[in-house]
Amino acid sequence: MTRRPRLCAALAVAAAAVTAFGLLGASGPASAQVVAPTAVPLPADIGQLPSTVKQLVTVEGGYTSTYATVTAWARVNGSWVVRMRTTGRVGYSGLSDMGVGIRRQSDGTTPTGLYKIGYGFGTGSNPGTSMWWRRFDRNDYWSFDARDPKTYNVFQTQRPATAYWRAYSPYSEHLYDLASEYQYAFLINFNLPKSKPYQRADGQWVTSSPANTARGGGIFLHVNGSGATAGCVSVPRDRMLWLTRWFGPAYQPHIAIGTTSLIRSL
């Protein structure tokens, strides 16, 4: 049986905090929709969030569903306030738990759990985020070829002739082939290398402490495509742009992906 994380205690949400959060610099564009606080579920791992985390995206769905409710939360004076809510998409095979490591590369599932939001990337220049932003081009790939562990789940700015990883699915993604979905995207820090990648003389980005080559990589938060994802979380384009401008490094944004069995109501 798959091990489930413990349930967290309920969090109090005060309606007055909506107004208070409007005073914070990272509250997002002035025109952004503020959703009235309601009794909605939060994943169990929320109890693990330190008080320094002020921004949270929750992704709530069923194990076999390819749809999820995506909610952006802000922590104000110790309370969580809903800032935006939309319907998003997850993997074409639904969700998978990480408790016993059942998530595998190319299985089409989105991994449940609590993760940091990493840097942003897209087809254009910085669209207004204070997070670190990378503009990609036709030369760029995301590699997850198990036969080349040092480059596994690492952004590649080129594929030199000496590269051992394969430049086609399911061993890598040519980012420009998904330019519409990756117009605005953020890395979800799932199964990343244990040490910081560095660029070798041949141009490849490698790490001395690779990620788990069985778990898969390239798990992003990005713009909706035509249907379910291959393991990422996606939302409508306007909502993704809102999130892009809302995220701020000072607020340590995280994302929590959970199922009905992992949550309890506020």
XYZ file of N, CA and C in Angstrom:
798
model
N 0.848 -1.187 0.000
C 0.000 0.000 0.000
C 0.891 1.247 0.000
N 0.517 2.223 -0.760
C 1.285 3.442 -0.836
C 1.170 4.237 0.451
N 2.302 4.651 0.983
C 2.297 5.424 2.214
C 1.779 6.823 1.948
N 0.911 7.314 2.820
C 0.345 8.650 2.699
C 0.988 9.577 3.732
N 1.295 10.841 3.349
C 1.782 11.791 4.342
C 0.705 12.058 5.386
N 1.135 12.450 6.586
C 0.163 12.735 7.627
C -0.653 13.964 7.278
N -1.879 14.019 7.777
C -2.717 15.178 7.559
C -2.267 16.318 8.450
N -2.373 17.531 7.930
C -1.972 18.682 8.727
C -3.163 19.257 9.464
N -2.873 20.107 10.398
C -3.950 20.803 11.102
C -4.563 21.826 10.170
N -5.819 22.158 10.395
C -6.517 23.139 9.554
C -5.903 24.509 9.740
N -5.919 25.301 8.639
C -5.396 26.659 8.693
C -6.555 27.643 8.712
N -6.438 28.683 9.527
C -7.496 29.698 9.596
C -7.283 30.716 8.497
N -8.373 31.133 7.840
C -8.321 32.157 6.798
C -9.226 33.300 7.195
N -8.697 34.491 7.298
C -9.475 35.653 7.718
C -9.801 36.504 6.511
N -11.049 36.883 6.380
C -11.465 37.695 5.238
C -10.761 39.041 5.248
N -10.474 39.564 6.430
C -9.818 40.857 6.515
C -8.429 40.833 5.913
N -7.828 39.668 5.833
C -6.462 39.563 5.314
C -6.393 39.832 3.831
N -7.508 39.710 3.112
C -7.508 40.015 1.686
C -7.088 41.451 1.466
N -7.686 42.362 2.230
C -7.335 43.765 2.111
C -5.889 43.998 2.531
N -5.489 43.323 3.599
C -4.125 43.499 4.093
C -3.103 43.066 3.067
N -3.363 41.963 2.372
C -2.379 41.463 1.411
C -2.232 42.393 0.227
N -3.240 43.172 -0.068
C -3.137 44.115 -1.161
C -2.038 45.135 -0.953
N -1.547 45.268 0.286
C -0.473 46.199 0.579
C 0.890 45.617 0.300
N 0.981 44.291 0.072
C 2.271 43.646 -0.152
C 2.724 43.820 -1.586
N 4.022 44.033 -1.767
C 4.545 44.265 -3.102
C 4.414 43.082 -4.020
N 4.377 41.848 -3.507
C 4.327 40.657 -4.355
C 2.916 40.147 -4.534
N 1.939 40.997 -4.381
C 0.554 40.542 -4.471
C 0.102 40.323 -5.896
N 0.935 40.707 -6.874
C 0.567 40.486 -8.264
C 0.039 41.755 -8.900
N -0.334 41.693 -10.200
C -0.845 42.859 -10.898
C -2.072 43.440 -10.205
N -2.240 44.749 -10.314
C -3.357 45.405 -9.643
C -4.701 44.884 -10.125
N -4.751 44.410 -11.370
C -6.010 43.944 -11.945
C -6.305 42.488 -11.634
N -5.400 41.812 -10.902
C -5.580 40.392 -10.630
C -6.818 40.149 -9.785
N -7.501 39.060 -10.072
C -8.702 38.699 -9.341
C -8.357 38.225 -7.942
N -9.068 38.735 -6.953
C -8.942 38.263 -5.585
C -10.180 37.440 -5.264
N -9.986 36.174 -4.969
C -11.088 35.269 -4.698
C -11.397 35.305 -3.209
N -12.658 35.431 -2.838
C -13.051 35.463 -1.433
C -12.659 34.166 -0.745
N -12.123 34.246 0.470
C -11.734 33.026 1.195
C -12.921 32.103 1.409
N -12.714 30.835 1.142
C -13.751 29.832 1.341
C -13.116 28.580 1.927
N -13.936 27.659 2.398
C -13.423 26.411 2.966
C -13.062 25.463 1.842
N -11.820 25.551 1.384
C -11.338 24.694 0.306
C -10.184 23.846 0.828
N -9.908 22.717 0.175
C -8.883 21.807 0.700
C -7.456 22.297 0.477
N -6.588 21.892 1.358
C -5.156 22.073 1.198
C -4.475 20.716 1.371
N -3.416 20.429 0.616
C -2.711 19.164 0.777
C -2.130 19.009 2.173
N -1.896 17.781 2.557
C -1.449 17.479 3.914
C -0.082 18.066 4.226
N 0.784 18.176 3.236
C 2.145 18.615 3.492
C 2.257 20.093 3.860
N 1.139 20.830 3.842
C 1.197 22.246 4.155
C 1.791 22.475 5.541
N 1.572 21.556 6.462
C 2.108 21.696 7.806
C 3.623 21.756 7.840
N 4.285 21.360 6.753
C 5.742 21.367 6.700
C 6.312 22.710 6.240
N 5.455 23.626 5.830
C 5.928 24.898 5.304
C 6.443 25.798 6.420
N 7.666 26.305 6.299
C 8.159 27.256 7.302
C 7.426 28.589 7.184
N 7.499 29.379 8.227
C 6.772 30.652 8.247
C 7.297 31.643 7.224
N 8.506 31.402 6.715
C 9.082 32.308 5.716
C 8.446 32.149 4.345
N 7.716 31.058 4.133
C 7.040 30.843 2.850
C 5.746 31.649 2.852
N 5.637 32.604 1.923
C 4.484 33.494 1.869
C 3.603 33.259 0.648
N 4.082 32.483 -0.308
C 3.313 32.199 -1.522
C 3.240 30.694 -1.740
N 2.049 30.237 -2.083
C 1.819 28.808 -2.269
C 0.816 28.585 -3.384
N 1.105 27.628 -4.245
C 0.153 27.178 -5.257
C -0.242 25.758 -4.901
N -1.538 25.502 -4.786
C -2.001 24.137 -4.529
C -2.652 23.586 -5.793
N -2.431 22.308 -6.014
C -2.973 21.602 -7.177
C -3.725 20.403 -6.625
N -5.049 20.459 -6.668
C -5.881 19.417 -6.069
C -6.625 18.642 -7.138
N -6.449 17.338 -7.143
C -7.139 16.504 -8.113
C -7.185 15.063 -7.659
N -7.841 14.227 -8.436
C -7.924 12.803 -8.134
C -6.799 12.049 -8.806
N -6.532 10.848 -8.317
C -5.439 10.055 -8.865
C -5.591 9.787 -10.358
N -6.811 9.570 -10.815
C -7.008 9.194 -12.218
C -7.514 10.338 -13.081
N -7.661 11.527 -12.503
C -8.159 12.673 -13.260
C -7.011 13.429 -13.905
N -7.260 13.994 -15.071
C -6.265 14.827 -15.723
C -6.537 16.311 -15.490
N -7.566 16.612 -14.701
C -7.902 17.989 -14.336
C -7.599 18.202 -12.858
N -7.344 19.452 -12.479
C -7.088 19.776 -11.078
C -7.510 21.210 -10.805
N -7.835 21.480 -9.556
C -8.111 22.848 -9.128
C -6.799 23.470 -8.671
N -6.406 24.548 -9.318
C -5.149 25.228 -9.021
C -5.457 26.533 -8.303
N -4.911 26.697 -7.117
C -5.196 27.853 -6.284
C -3.905 28.517 -5.842
N -3.846 29.840 -5.949
C -2.712 30.614 -5.457
C -3.076 31.214 -4.108
N -2.204 31.006 -3.118
C -2.428 31.456 -1.747
C -1.317 32.412 -1.334
N -1.669 33.380 -0.487
C -0.695 34.263 0.147
C -0.849 34.150 1.657
N 0.274 34.095 2.368
C 0.223 34.057 3.821
C 0.347 35.495 4.349
N -0.668 35.936 5.094
C -0.691 37.284 5.639
C -1.012 37.210 7.126
N -0.111 37.708 7.940
C -0.321 37.710 9.391
C -0.677 36.312 9.907
N -0.007 35.306 9.350
C -0.213 33.938 9.808
C -1.387 33.215 9.190
N -2.160 33.886 8.349
C -3.325 33.264 7.715
C -3.117 33.149 6.206
N -3.716 32.120 5.623
C -3.618 31.919 4.175
C -4.836 32.512 3.481
N -4.590 33.330 2.472
C -5.632 34.016 1.717
C -5.585 33.567 0.265
N -6.735 33.246 -0.293
C -6.812 32.844 -1.698
C -6.673 34.077 -2.583
N -5.728 34.032 -3.518
C -5.509 35.139 -4.443
C -6.035 34.857 -5.850
N -5.992 33.599 -6.266
C -6.437 33.243 -7.611
C -6.780 31.768 -7.627
N -7.800 31.417 -8.397
C -8.161 30.006 -8.543
C -8.576 29.752 -9.983
N -8.167 28.592 -10.507
C -8.510 28.241 -11.878
C -8.502 26.724 -12.012
N -8.971 26.243 -13.142
C -8.896 24.816 -13.462
C -7.650 24.575 -14.305
N -6.841 23.617 -13.884
C -5.623 23.303 -14.610
C -5.618 21.865 -15.090
N -4.537 21.483 -15.729
C -4.355 20.117 -16.227
C -3.124 19.502 -15.580
N -3.166 18.182 -15.432
C -2.018 17.421 -14.926
C -1.726 16.297 -15.916
N -0.949 15.309 -15.484
C -0.504 14.256 -16.380
C -1.629 13.425 -16.977
N -1.388 12.903 -18.169
C -2.416 12.113 -18.858
C -2.720 10.806 -18.141
N -1.868 10.437 -17.177
C -2.153 9.267 -16.344
C -2.520 9.659 -14.916
N -2.837 10.932 -14.701
C -3.257 11.378 -13.383
C -2.095 11.705 -12.474
N -2.247 11.370 -11.184
C -1.251 11.681 -10.165
C -0.610 10.408 -9.636
N 0.591 10.542 -9.094
C 1.263 9.406 -8.466
C 1.930 9.852 -7.183
N 1.906 8.999 -6.174
C 2.558 9.285 -4.904
C 4.049 9.024 -5.005
N 4.795 9.729 -4.160
C 6.240 9.530 -4.110
C 6.667 8.740 -2.878
N 5.717 8.390 -2.008
C 6.061 7.746 -0.755
C 6.894 6.491 -0.913
N 6.569 5.666 -1.896
C 7.340 4.443 -2.131
C 7.967 4.455 -3.516
N 8.053 5.641 -4.093
C 8.766 5.785 -5.343
C 8.085 5.173 -6.552
N 6.766 5.254 -6.627
C 6.093 4.623 -7.752
C 6.110 5.472 -9.014
N 6.473 6.746 -8.903
C 6.522 7.590 -10.081
C 7.737 7.211 -10.929
N 7.517 6.967 -12.214
C 8.586 6.550 -13.108
C 8.613 7.433 -14.345
N 9.775 7.551 -14.944
C 9.921 8.373 -16.135
C 8.971 7.913 -17.232
N 8.357 8.897 -17.868
C 7.480 8.682 -19.031
C 6.211 7.915 -18.695
N 5.820 7.860 -17.395
C 4.579 7.154 -17.073
C 3.357 8.069 -17.156
N 3.565 9.341 -17.487
C 2.440 10.248 -17.700
C 1.758 10.729 -16.443
N 2.395 10.564 -15.275
C 1.793 11.029 -14.033
C 2.479 12.289 -13.528
N 1.719 13.048 -12.750
C 2.254 14.220 -12.064
C 2.544 13.819 -10.625
N 3.751 14.038 -10.124
C 4.097 13.589 -8.773
C 3.454 14.447 -7.691
N 2.838 13.791 -6.701
C 2.298 14.532 -5.574
C 3.438 14.931 -4.646
N 3.160 15.921 -3.809
C 4.154 16.356 -2.842
C 4.258 17.860 -2.765
N 5.202 18.296 -1.998
C 5.442 19.717 -1.761
C 6.811 20.072 -2.312
N 6.874 21.054 -3.221
C 8.109 21.390 -3.909
C 8.301 22.897 -3.971
N 9.543 23.316 -4.050
C 9.838 24.717 -4.299
C 9.571 25.048 -5.769
N 9.186 26.284 -6.008
C 9.109 26.797 -7.378
C 10.505 27.303 -7.727
N 11.056 26.801 -8.822
C 12.389 27.211 -9.232
C 12.353 28.430 -10.140
N 13.329 28.520 -11.019
C 13.404 29.696 -11.891
C 12.374 29.631 -13.013
N 12.142 30.776 -13.648
C 11.214 30.850 -14.763
C 11.928 30.837 -16.097
N 11.225 30.402 -17.127
C 11.795 30.445 -18.469
C 10.682 30.600 -19.488
N 11.033 31.061 -20.671
C 10.018 31.265 -21.699
C 10.616 31.666 -23.021
N 9.733 31.920 -23.982
C 10.171 32.240 -25.336
C 10.570 33.695 -25.498
N 10.192 34.526 -24.554
C 10.490 35.950 -24.666
C 11.317 36.450 -23.499
N 11.558 37.751 -23.503
C 12.280 38.365 -22.404
C 11.408 38.370 -21.156
N 11.975 38.744 -20.048
C 11.279 38.724 -18.765
C 9.934 39.448 -18.867
N 8.819 38.739 -18.591
C 7.491 39.347 -18.731
C 7.035 40.131 -17.509
N 7.917 40.307 -16.547
C 7.563 41.105 -15.379
C 7.684 40.381 -14.060
N 8.453 39.303 -14.038
C 8.654 38.577 -12.788
C 9.941 39.026 -12.113
N 9.950 38.967 -10.779
C 11.180 39.249 -10.037
C 11.978 37.975 -9.785
N 11.442 36.829 -10.214
C 12.180 35.572 -10.139
C 13.247 35.564 -11.239
N 14.261 34.699 -11.068
C 15.269 34.581 -12.118
C 14.609 34.029 -13.377
N 14.888 34.639 -14.528
C 14.203 34.302 -15.772
C 15.209 33.948 -16.858
N 14.946 32.862 -17.594
C 15.799 32.422 -18.693
C 14.983 32.419 -19.989
N 15.484 33.102 -20.992
C 14.856 33.065 -22.315
C 15.516 31.954 -23.122
N 14.694 31.009 -23.623
C 15.286 29.911 -24.388
C 15.095 30.137 -25.879
N 15.868 29.396 -26.673
C 15.790 29.528 -28.124
C 15.786 28.145 -28.768
N 15.980 28.085 -30.058
C 15.877 26.830 -30.810
C 16.979 25.829 -30.478
N 18.011 26.262 -29.796
C 19.124 25.370 -29.479
C 18.942 24.624 -28.163
N 17.928 24.991 -27.382
C 17.843 24.540 -26.000
C 16.997 23.275 -25.816
N 17.444 22.444 -24.888
C 16.783 21.171 -24.579
C 16.681 21.007 -23.062
N 15.794 20.093 -22.681
C 15.788 19.607 -21.308
C 16.067 18.112 -21.388
N 17.181 17.697 -20.807
C 17.643 16.316 -20.960
C 17.221 15.451 -19.787
N 16.719 14.240 -20.094
C 16.489 13.226 -19.059
C 16.702 11.832 -19.654
N 17.913 11.633 -20.131
C 18.314 10.358 -20.702
C 19.117 9.593 -19.651
N 18.583 8.465 -19.190
C 19.204 7.717 -18.089
C 20.596 7.202 -18.429
N 20.928 7.091 -19.708
C 22.263 6.587 -20.044
C 23.339 7.668 -19.877
N 22.904 8.899 -19.577
C 23.848 9.995 -19.331
C 23.436 10.713 -18.045
N 23.649 10.081 -16.879
C 23.148 10.609 -15.605
C 23.617 12.022 -15.282
N 24.808 12.387 -15.688
C 25.340 13.708 -15.325
C 24.537 14.847 -15.941
N 23.822 14.557 -17.014
C 23.002 15.602 -17.653
C 21.514 15.416 -17.352
N 21.163 14.465 -16.501
C 19.765 14.094 -16.268
C 19.010 15.195 -15.526
N 17.901 15.604 -16.107
C 17.033 16.653 -15.557
C 17.778 17.978 -15.419
N 18.526 18.302 -16.454
C 19.319 19.529 -16.483
C 19.051 20.278 -17.789
N 18.833 21.576 -17.690
C 18.657 22.437 -18.860
C 19.939 22.422 -19.692
N 19.781 22.237 -21.013
C 20.923 22.206 -21.917
C 20.796 23.321 -22.939
N 21.801 24.156 -23.043
C 21.765 25.285 -23.974
C 22.166 24.901 -25.391
N 22.560 23.647 -25.585
C 22.912 23.144 -26.909
C 23.094 21.636 -26.815
N 23.179 20.993 -27.958
C 23.546 19.583 -27.970
C 24.767 19.413 -28.854
N 25.948 19.422 -28.255
C 27.172 19.275 -29.045
C 27.306 17.866 -29.611
N 28.181 17.715 -30.555
C 28.388 16.416 -31.210
C 28.856 15.350 -30.220
N 29.476 15.772 -29.124
C 29.982 14.816 -28.140
C 28.923 14.364 -27.141
N 27.720 14.926 -27.235
C 26.675 14.617 -26.250
C 26.276 13.146 -26.327
N 26.072 12.543 -25.166
C 25.661 11.148 -25.103
C 24.146 11.015 -24.943
N 23.487 12.059 -24.435
C 22.027 12.024 -24.294
C 21.363 12.234 -25.653
N 20.215 11.595 -25.800
C 19.511 11.602 -27.079
C 18.542 12.789 -27.183
N 18.527 13.417 -28.344
C 17.769 14.646 -28.550
C 16.373 14.394 -29.107
N 15.687 13.413 -28.563
C 14.313 13.142 -28.992
C 13.572 12.469 -27.845
N 12.260 12.552 -27.902
C 11.405 11.978 -26.853
C 11.551 10.456 -26.834
N 11.540 9.844 -25.672
C 11.294 10.389 -24.329
C 12.566 10.712 -23.564
N 13.660 10.936 -24.255
C 14.942 11.136 -23.587
C 15.293 12.603 -23.376
N 14.558 13.490 -24.013
C 14.761 14.924 -23.821
C 13.583 15.663 -24.440
N 13.483 16.930 -24.123
C 12.494 17.807 -24.752
C 13.220 18.924 -25.479
N 12.881 19.099 -26.739
C 13.359 20.276 -27.467
C 12.386 21.394 -27.105
N 12.811 22.318 -26.269
C 11.894 23.289 -25.677
C 11.136 24.093 -26.718
N 11.773 24.404 -27.830
C 11.121 25.239 -28.843
C 9.950 24.528 -29.508
N 9.929 23.193 -29.456
C 8.801 22.452 -30.018
C 7.532 22.679 -29.197
N 7.687 23.162 -27.971
C 6.562 23.432 -27.088
C 6.528 24.922 -26.736
N 6.848 25.746 -27.721
C 6.981 27.183 -27.482
C 5.696 27.817 -26.963
N 4.541 27.327 -27.399
C 3.277 27.895 -26.931
C 3.057 27.589 -25.450
N 3.251 26.317 -25.073
C 3.077 25.925 -23.677
C 4.136 26.542 -22.769
N 5.341 26.708 -23.299
C 6.430 27.227 -22.487
C 6.649 28.729 -22.706
N 5.623 29.428 -23.166
C 5.744 30.882 -23.269
C 6.041 31.476 -21.903
N 5.336 30.950 -20.895
C 5.617 31.280 -19.494
C 5.675 29.962 -18.736
N 6.782 29.675 -18.102
C 6.931 28.397 -17.413
C 7.862 28.552 -16.219
N 7.636 27.700 -15.218
C 8.512 27.669 -14.051
C 8.878 26.228 -13.736
N 10.107 26.052 -13.338
C 10.576 24.742 -12.919
C 9.959 24.381 -11.572
N 9.412 23.171 -11.474
C 9.008 22.603 -10.196
C 10.181 21.749 -9.729
N 10.683 22.008 -8.530
C 11.927 21.371 -8.089
C 11.712 19.916 -7.668
N 11.349 19.115 -8.648
C 11.135 17.685 -8.465
C 12.325 16.909 -9.028
N 12.905 16.019 -8.230
C 13.972 15.122 -8.664
C 15.101 15.853 -9.385
N 15.540 16.941 -8.792
C 16.657 17.679 -9.385
C 17.993 17.077 -8.946
N 19.083 17.385 -9.655
C 20.399 16.927 -9.216
C 20.689 17.414 -7.799
N 21.494 16.651 -7.086
C 21.816 16.994 -5.705
C 22.915 18.045 -5.611
N 23.564 18.334 -6.702
C 24.563 19.407 -6.725
C 24.303 20.311 -7.925
N 24.757 21.530 -7.828
C 24.493 22.532 -8.853
C 25.175 22.177 -10.175
N 24.434 22.217 -11.288
C 25.058 21.930 -12.586
C 26.098 22.985 -12.960
N 27.074 22.569 -13.744
C 28.093 23.483 -14.257
C 28.325 23.145 -15.720
N 28.835 24.100 -16.477
C 29.037 23.897 -17.911
C 30.450 23.419 -18.192
N 30.527 22.273 -18.875
C 31.828 21.728 -19.253
C 32.377 22.458 -20.473
N 33.598 22.160 -20.784
C 34.251 22.798 -21.924
C 33.544 22.492 -23.233
N 32.862 21.315 -23.317
C 32.174 20.962 -24.558
C 30.785 21.606 -24.666
N 30.413 22.404 -23.680
C 29.146 23.118 -23.742
C 27.994 22.457 -23.015
N 28.162 21.207 -22.597
C 27.083 20.523 -21.885
C 27.044 20.954 -20.418
N 25.816 20.987 -19.884
C 25.628 21.269 -18.470
C 25.510 19.943 -17.741
N 26.357 19.742 -16.754
C 26.440 18.460 -16.058
C 26.459 18.699 -14.544
N 26.273 17.628 -13.800
C 26.328 17.692 -12.354
C 27.140 16.524 -11.826
N 27.808 16.723 -10.713
C 28.607 15.653 -10.114
C 27.777 14.754 -9.214
N 26.537 15.182 -8.925
C 25.654 14.380 -8.072
C 24.278 14.310 -8.731
N 24.087 13.352 -9.638
C 22.887 13.320 -10.481
C 21.582 13.059 -9.731
N 20.483 13.386 -10.401
C 19.151 13.054 -9.925
C 18.905 11.560 -10.099
N 17.793 11.078 -9.570
C 17.397 9.677 -9.722
C 16.918 9.459 -11.157
N 17.648 8.672 -11.920
C 17.343 8.519 -13.344
C 16.118 7.650 -13.629
N 15.485 7.121 -12.590
C 14.262 6.339 -12.792
C 12.998 7.177 -12.621
N 13.131 8.331 -11.981
C 11.950 9.103 -11.593
C 11.437 10.060 -12.663
N 12.251 10.383 -13.638
C 11.824 11.339 -14.651
C 12.185 12.756 -14.274
N 11.987 13.652 -15.201
C 12.323 15.058 -14.982
C 11.507 15.956 -15.874
N 11.892 17.214 -15.913
C 11.162 18.182 -16.717
C 9.753 18.397 -16.218
N 9.561 18.533 -14.900
C 8.243 18.794 -14.338
C 8.117 20.299 -14.137
N 7.235 20.910 -14.904
C 7.107 22.358 -14.928
C 5.675 22.794 -14.614
N 5.534 24.064 -14.289
C 4.245 24.756 -14.236
C 4.220 25.657 -15.447
N 3.253 25.465 -16.339
C 3.300 26.185 -17.612
C 1.906 26.437 -18.172
N 1.857 27.020 -19.350
C 0.608 27.360 -20.038
C -0.068 26.093 -20.572
N -1.392 26.068 -20.534
C -2.136 24.934 -21.076
C -1.784 24.659 -22.532
N -1.791 23.385 -22.870
C -1.697 22.966 -24.259
C -3.067 22.525 -24.736
N -3.108 21.534 -25.611
C -4.376 21.068 -26.169
C -5.084 20.051 -25.284
N -4.400 19.571 -24.247
C -5.013 18.555 -23.392
C -4.204 18.347 -22.135
N -4.189 17.104 -21.640
C -3.424 16.777 -20.449
C -1.931 16.919 -20.732
N -1.144 16.971 -19.668
C 0.304 17.096 -19.811
C 0.959 15.709 -19.751
N 2.282 15.699 -19.835
C 3.029 14.447 -19.685
C 3.555 14.290 -18.263
N 3.088 15.143 -17.347
C 3.529 15.091 -15.962
C 3.627 16.461 -15.318
N 3.576 17.500 -16.134
C 3.618 18.869 -15.630
C 2.257 19.296 -15.081
N 2.200 20.516 -14.579
C 0.948 21.179 -14.212
C 0.789 22.356 -15.154
N -0.388 22.495 -15.756
C -0.605 23.611 -16.663
C -1.896 24.342 -16.310
N -1.915 25.638 -16.645
C -3.071 26.491 -16.380
C -3.301 27.374 -17.601
N -4.481 28.015 -17.708
C -4.722 28.914 -18.838
C -3.649 29.999 -18.936
N -3.425 30.474 -20.138
C -2.328 31.414 -20.394
C -2.408 32.658 -19.520
N -3.599 33.265 -19.389
C -3.687 34.494 -18.614
C -3.401 34.240 -17.139
N -3.777 33.062 -16.645
C -3.501 32.728 -15.247
C -2.013 32.454 -15.034
N -1.365 31.855 -16.047
C 0.070 31.600 -15.934
C 0.851 32.906 -15.944
N 0.429 33.851 -16.762
C 1.084 35.156 -16.769
C 0.900 35.848 -15.419
N -0.305 35.715 -14.843
C -0.551 36.293 -13.518
C 0.398 35.689 -12.495
N 0.535 34.358 -12.495
C 1.439 33.700 -11.562
C 2.884 34.135 -11.789
N 3.264 34.251 -13.048
C 4.626 34.655 -13.380
C 4.956 35.999 -12.749
N 4.030 36.939 -12.829
C 4.257 38.270 -12.266
C 4.051 38.312 -10.756
N 3.321 37.343 -10.236
C 3.020 37.299 -8.797
C 4.169 36.697 -7.988
N 4.788 35.648 -8.508
C 5.874 34.992 -7.790
C 6.995 35.985 -7.467
N 7.524 35.872 -6.267
C 8.660 36.704 -5.873
C 9.611 35.927 -4.992
N 10.908 36.022 -5.219
C 11.867 35.237 -4.438
C 11.806 35.525 -2.943
N 11.453 36.733 -2.572
C 11.380 37.069 -1.148
C 10.247 36.321 -0.446
N 9.289 35.810 -1.222
C 8.134 35.115 -0.657
C 8.252 33.597 -0.774
N 9.388 33.125 -1.287
C 9.713 31.697 -1.346
C 8.546 30.846 -1.860
N 8.114 31.053 -3.095
C 6.956 30.314 -3.606
C 7.168 28.808 -3.655
N 6.149 28.065 -3.257
C 6.128 26.611 -3.273
C 4.878 26.142 -4.017
N 4.882 24.878 -4.391
C 3.702 24.264 -5.006
C 3.430 22.939 -4.299
N 2.174 22.712 -3.950
C 1.754 21.478 -3.287
C 0.763 20.769 -4.195
N 1.065 19.541 -4.542
C 0.231 18.747 -5.444
C -0.351 17.601 -4.642
N -1.655 17.492 -4.595
C -2.254 16.482 -3.741
C -3.534 15.907 -4.302
N -4.010 14.860 -3.647
C -5.244 14.193 -4.020
C -6.257 14.310 -2.899
N -7.456 13.885 -3.183
C -8.516 13.951 -2.168
C -8.137 13.201 -0.915
N -7.419 12.104 -1.054
C -7.036 11.303 0.109
C -5.926 11.944 0.929
N -5.321 13.007 0.410
C -4.208 13.641 1.106
C -4.576 14.984 1.736
N -5.833 15.358 1.704
C -6.216 16.706 2.108
C -7.279 16.724 3.179
N -7.462 17.865 3.785
C -8.602 18.124 4.648
C -8.989 19.589 4.457
N -10.240 19.907 4.724
C -10.726 21.261 4.498
C -10.173 22.246 5.521
N -10.110 23.495 5.120
C -9.679 24.544 6.044
C -10.635 24.657 7.223
